[in-house]
PDB file of C-alpha atoms in Angstrom:
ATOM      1  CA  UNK A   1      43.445 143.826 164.735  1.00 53.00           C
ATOM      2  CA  UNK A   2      39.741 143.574 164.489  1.00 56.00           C
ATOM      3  CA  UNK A   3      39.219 146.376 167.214  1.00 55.00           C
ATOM      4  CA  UNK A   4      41.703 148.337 164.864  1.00 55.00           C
ATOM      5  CA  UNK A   5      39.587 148.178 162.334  1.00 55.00           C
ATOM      6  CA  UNK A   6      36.416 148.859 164.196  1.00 56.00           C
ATOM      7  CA  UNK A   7      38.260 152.327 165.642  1.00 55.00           C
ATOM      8  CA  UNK A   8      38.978 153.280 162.031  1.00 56.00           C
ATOM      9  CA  UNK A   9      35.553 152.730 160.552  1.00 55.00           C
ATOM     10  CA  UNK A  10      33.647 154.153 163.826  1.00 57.00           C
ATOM     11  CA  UNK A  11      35.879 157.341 163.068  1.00 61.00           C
ATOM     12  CA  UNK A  12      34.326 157.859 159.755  1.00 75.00           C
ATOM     13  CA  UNK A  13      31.226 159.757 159.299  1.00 77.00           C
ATOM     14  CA  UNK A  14      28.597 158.948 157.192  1.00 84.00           C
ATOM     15  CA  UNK A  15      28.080 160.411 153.859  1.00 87.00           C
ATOM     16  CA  UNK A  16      24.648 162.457 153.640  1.00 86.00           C
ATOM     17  CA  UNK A  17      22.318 160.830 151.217  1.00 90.00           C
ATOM     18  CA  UNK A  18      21.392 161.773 147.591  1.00 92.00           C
ATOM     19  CA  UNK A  19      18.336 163.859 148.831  1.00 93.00           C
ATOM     20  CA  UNK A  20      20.235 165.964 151.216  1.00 92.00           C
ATOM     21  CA  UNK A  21      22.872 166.634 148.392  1.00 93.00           C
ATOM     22  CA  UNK A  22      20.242 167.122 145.536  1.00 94.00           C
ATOM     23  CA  UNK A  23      18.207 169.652 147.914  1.00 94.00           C
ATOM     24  CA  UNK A  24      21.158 171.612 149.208  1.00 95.00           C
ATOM     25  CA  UNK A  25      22.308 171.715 145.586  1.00 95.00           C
ATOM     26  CA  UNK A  26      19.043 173.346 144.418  1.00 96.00           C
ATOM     27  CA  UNK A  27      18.626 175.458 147.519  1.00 96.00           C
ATOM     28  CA  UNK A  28      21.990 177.215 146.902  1.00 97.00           C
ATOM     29  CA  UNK A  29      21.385 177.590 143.207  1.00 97.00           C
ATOM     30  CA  UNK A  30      17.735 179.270 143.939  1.00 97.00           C
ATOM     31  CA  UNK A  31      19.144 181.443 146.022  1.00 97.00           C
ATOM     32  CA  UNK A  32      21.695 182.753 144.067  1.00 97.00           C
ATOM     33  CA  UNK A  33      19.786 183.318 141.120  1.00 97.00           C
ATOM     34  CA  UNK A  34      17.404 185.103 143.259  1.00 97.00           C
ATOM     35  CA  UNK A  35      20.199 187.549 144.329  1.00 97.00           C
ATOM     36  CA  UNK A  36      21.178 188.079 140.584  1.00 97.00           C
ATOM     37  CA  UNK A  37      17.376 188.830 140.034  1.00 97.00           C
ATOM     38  CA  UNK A  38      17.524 191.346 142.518  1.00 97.00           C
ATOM     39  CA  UNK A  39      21.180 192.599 141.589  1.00 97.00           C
ATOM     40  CA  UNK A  40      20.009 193.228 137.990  1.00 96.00           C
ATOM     41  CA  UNK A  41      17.500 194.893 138.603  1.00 96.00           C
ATOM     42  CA  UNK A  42      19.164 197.398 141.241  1.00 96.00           C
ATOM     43  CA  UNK A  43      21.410 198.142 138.380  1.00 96.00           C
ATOM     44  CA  UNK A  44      17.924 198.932 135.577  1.00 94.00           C
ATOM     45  CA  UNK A  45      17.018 201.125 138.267  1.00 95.00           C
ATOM     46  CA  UNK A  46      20.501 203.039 138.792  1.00 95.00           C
ATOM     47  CA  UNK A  47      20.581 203.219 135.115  1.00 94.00           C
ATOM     48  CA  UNK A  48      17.391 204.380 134.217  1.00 94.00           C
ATOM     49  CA  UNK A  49      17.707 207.200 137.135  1.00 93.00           C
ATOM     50  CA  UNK A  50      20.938 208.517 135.508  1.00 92.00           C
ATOM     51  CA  UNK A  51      18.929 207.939 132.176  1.00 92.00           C
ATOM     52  CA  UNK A  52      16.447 210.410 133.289  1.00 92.00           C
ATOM     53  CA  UNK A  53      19.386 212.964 134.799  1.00 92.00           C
ATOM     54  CA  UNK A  54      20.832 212.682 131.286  1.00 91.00           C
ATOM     55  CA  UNK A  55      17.799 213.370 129.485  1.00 92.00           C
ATOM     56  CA  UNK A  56      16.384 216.484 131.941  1.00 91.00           C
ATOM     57  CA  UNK A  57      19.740 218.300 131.416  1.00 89.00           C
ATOM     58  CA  UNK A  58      19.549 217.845 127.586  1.00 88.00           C
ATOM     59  CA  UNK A  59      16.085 218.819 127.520  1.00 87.00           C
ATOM     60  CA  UNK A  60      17.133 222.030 129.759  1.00 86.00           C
ATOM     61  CA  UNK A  61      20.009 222.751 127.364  1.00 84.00           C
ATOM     62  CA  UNK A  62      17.892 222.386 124.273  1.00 81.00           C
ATOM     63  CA  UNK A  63      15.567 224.756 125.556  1.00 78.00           C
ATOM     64  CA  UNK A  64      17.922 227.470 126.140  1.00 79.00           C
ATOM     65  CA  UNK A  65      19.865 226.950 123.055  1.00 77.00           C
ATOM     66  CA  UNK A  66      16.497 227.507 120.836  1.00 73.00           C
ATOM     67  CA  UNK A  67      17.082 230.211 118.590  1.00 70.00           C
ATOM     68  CA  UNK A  68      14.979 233.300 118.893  1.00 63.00           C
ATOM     69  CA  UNK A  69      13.004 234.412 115.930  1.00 64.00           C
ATOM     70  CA  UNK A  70      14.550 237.050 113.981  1.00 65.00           C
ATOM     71  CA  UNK A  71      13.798 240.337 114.473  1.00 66.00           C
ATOM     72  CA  UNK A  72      12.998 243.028 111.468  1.00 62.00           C
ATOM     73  CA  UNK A  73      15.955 244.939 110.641  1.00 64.00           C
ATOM     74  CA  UNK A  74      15.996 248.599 110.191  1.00 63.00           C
ATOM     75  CA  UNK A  75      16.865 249.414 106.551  1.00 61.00           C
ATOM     76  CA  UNK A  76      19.997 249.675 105.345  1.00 52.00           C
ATOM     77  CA  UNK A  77      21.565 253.584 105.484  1.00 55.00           C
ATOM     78  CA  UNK A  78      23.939 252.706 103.092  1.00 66.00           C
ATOM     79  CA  UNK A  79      24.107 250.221 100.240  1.00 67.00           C
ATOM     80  CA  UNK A  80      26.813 248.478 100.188  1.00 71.00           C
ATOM     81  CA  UNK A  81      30.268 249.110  98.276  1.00 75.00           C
ATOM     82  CA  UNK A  82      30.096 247.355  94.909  1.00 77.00           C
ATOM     83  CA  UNK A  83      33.318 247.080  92.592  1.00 74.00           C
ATOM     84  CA  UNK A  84      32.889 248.194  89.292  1.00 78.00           C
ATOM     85  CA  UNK A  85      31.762 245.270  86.805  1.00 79.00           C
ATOM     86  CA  UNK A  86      29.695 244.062  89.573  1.00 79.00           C
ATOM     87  CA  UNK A  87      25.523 243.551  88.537  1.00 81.00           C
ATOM     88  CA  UNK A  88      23.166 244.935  90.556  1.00 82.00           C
ATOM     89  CA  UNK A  89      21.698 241.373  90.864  1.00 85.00           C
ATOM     90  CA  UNK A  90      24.973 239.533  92.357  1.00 83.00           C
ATOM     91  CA  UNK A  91      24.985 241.724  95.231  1.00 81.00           C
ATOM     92  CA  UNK A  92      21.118 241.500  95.388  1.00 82.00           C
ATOM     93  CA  UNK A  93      22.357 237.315  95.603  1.00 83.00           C
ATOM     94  CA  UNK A  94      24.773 237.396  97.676  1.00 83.00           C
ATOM     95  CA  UNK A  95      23.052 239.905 100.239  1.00 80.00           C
ATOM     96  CA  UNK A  96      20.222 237.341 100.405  1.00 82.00           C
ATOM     97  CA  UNK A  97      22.415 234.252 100.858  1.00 84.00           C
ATOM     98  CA  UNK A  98      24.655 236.079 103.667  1.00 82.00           C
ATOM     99  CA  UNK A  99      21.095 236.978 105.559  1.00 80.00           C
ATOM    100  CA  UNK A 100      20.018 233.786 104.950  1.00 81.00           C
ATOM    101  CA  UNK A 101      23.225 231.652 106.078  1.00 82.00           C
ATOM    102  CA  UNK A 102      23.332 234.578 109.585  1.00 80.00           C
ATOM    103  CA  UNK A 103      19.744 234.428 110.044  1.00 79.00           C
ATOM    104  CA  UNK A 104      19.936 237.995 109.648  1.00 73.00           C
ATOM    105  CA  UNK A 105      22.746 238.293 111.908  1.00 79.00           C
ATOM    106  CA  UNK A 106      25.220 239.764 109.552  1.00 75.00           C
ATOM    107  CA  UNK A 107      24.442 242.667 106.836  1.00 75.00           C
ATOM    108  CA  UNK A 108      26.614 242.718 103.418  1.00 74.00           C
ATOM    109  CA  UNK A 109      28.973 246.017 103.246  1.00 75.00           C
ATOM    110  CA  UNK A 110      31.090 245.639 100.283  1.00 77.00           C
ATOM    111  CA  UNK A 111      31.458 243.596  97.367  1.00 75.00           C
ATOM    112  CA  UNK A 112      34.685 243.057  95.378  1.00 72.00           C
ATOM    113  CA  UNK A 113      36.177 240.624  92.869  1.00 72.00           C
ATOM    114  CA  UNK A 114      38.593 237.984  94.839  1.00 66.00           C
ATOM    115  CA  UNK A 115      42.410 238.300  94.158  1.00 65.00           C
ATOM    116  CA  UNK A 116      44.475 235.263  93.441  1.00 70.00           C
ATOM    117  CA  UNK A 117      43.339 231.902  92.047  1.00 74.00           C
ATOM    118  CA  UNK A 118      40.093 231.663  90.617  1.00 75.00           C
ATOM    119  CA  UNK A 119      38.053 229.086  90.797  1.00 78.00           C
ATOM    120  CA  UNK A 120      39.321 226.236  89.052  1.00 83.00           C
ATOM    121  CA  UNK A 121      42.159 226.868  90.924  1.00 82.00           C
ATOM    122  CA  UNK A 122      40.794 226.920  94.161  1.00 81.00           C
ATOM    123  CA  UNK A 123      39.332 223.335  93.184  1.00 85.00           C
ATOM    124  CA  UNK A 124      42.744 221.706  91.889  1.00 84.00           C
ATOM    125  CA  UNK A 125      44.156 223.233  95.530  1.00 83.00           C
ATOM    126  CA  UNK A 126      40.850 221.152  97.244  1.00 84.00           C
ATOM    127  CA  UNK A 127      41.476 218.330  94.983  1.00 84.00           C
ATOM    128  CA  UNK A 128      45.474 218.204  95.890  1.00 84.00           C
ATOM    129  CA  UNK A 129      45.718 218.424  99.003  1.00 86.00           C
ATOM    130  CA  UNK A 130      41.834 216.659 100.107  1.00 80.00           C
ATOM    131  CA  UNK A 131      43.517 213.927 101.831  1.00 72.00           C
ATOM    132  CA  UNK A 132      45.717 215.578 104.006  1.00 64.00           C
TER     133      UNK A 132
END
C-alpha cells in the first residue's frame, strides 16, 4: 500500500509558486492593456481621418453653395398692376420686401386685394388647426 501511495503522489506535479503566478498574472495584464492602448488609438486615428473627409467635403460644398452678390437690375419697363384702392406706398412696401426676401431674384407685377378670409380669419384657421 505504501508504494501505492508513493505512485499517486509521484504522479502529481508541483504547483508553481506565488512568484511565478503573481508575475504571469501581471505579464498578461500589461500586455493586454498595452494592446487596448494601441487599439484605441488605431480607432482616434480612423476617426479623425474620416473627421477630416467629413469636414473637406462640407467645406467644398459650402463654398459652392455661397451666394453670389446681386447684380443691378435693369429698371422696371412697366410698373406693376395695382388694384384700385391700393396706395402708392403699399406697393412701394411690398416691392421692397419681395426684393428683399428674393435677393432680387423676383420683381413684383401686380398687386390685388386677397379674396376669401381676411385676416383674422386666416389666424382662427392657424389657431384651429396648429396642432395637426
Amino acid at each position: 500500500m505504501n508504494a501505492v501511495l508513493l505512485a499517486a503522489g509521484a504522479a502529481q506535479t508541483p504547483e508553481p509558486s506565488v512568484v511565478v503566478v503573481a508575475g504571469t498574472g501581471m505579464s498578461l495584464v500589461f500586455l493586454v492593456l498595452i494592446l487596448l492602448t494601441f487599439i484605441i488609438n488605431l480607432q482616434g486615428k480612423l476617426f479623425e481621418s474620416l473627421s477630416k473627409k467629413k469636414q473637406k467635403a462640407t467645406e467644398e460644398a459650402a463654398a459652392k453653395s455661397q451666394p453670389q452678390p446681386p447684380q443691378l437690375q435693369e429698371p422696371m419697363e412697366a410698373p406693376p398692376l395695382v388694384e384700385d384702392g391700393i396706395s402708392e406706398e403699399i406697393v412701394a412696401v411690398i416691392a421692397a420686401a419681395v426684393a428683399s426676401a428674393s435677393g432680387g431674384k423676383y420683381t413684383l407685377r401686380a398687386v390685388k386685394r386677397a379674396d376669401g378670409r381676411g385676416s383674422w380669419g386666416a389666424a382662427g384657421v392657424k389657431s384651429g388647426t396648429e396642432p395637426f
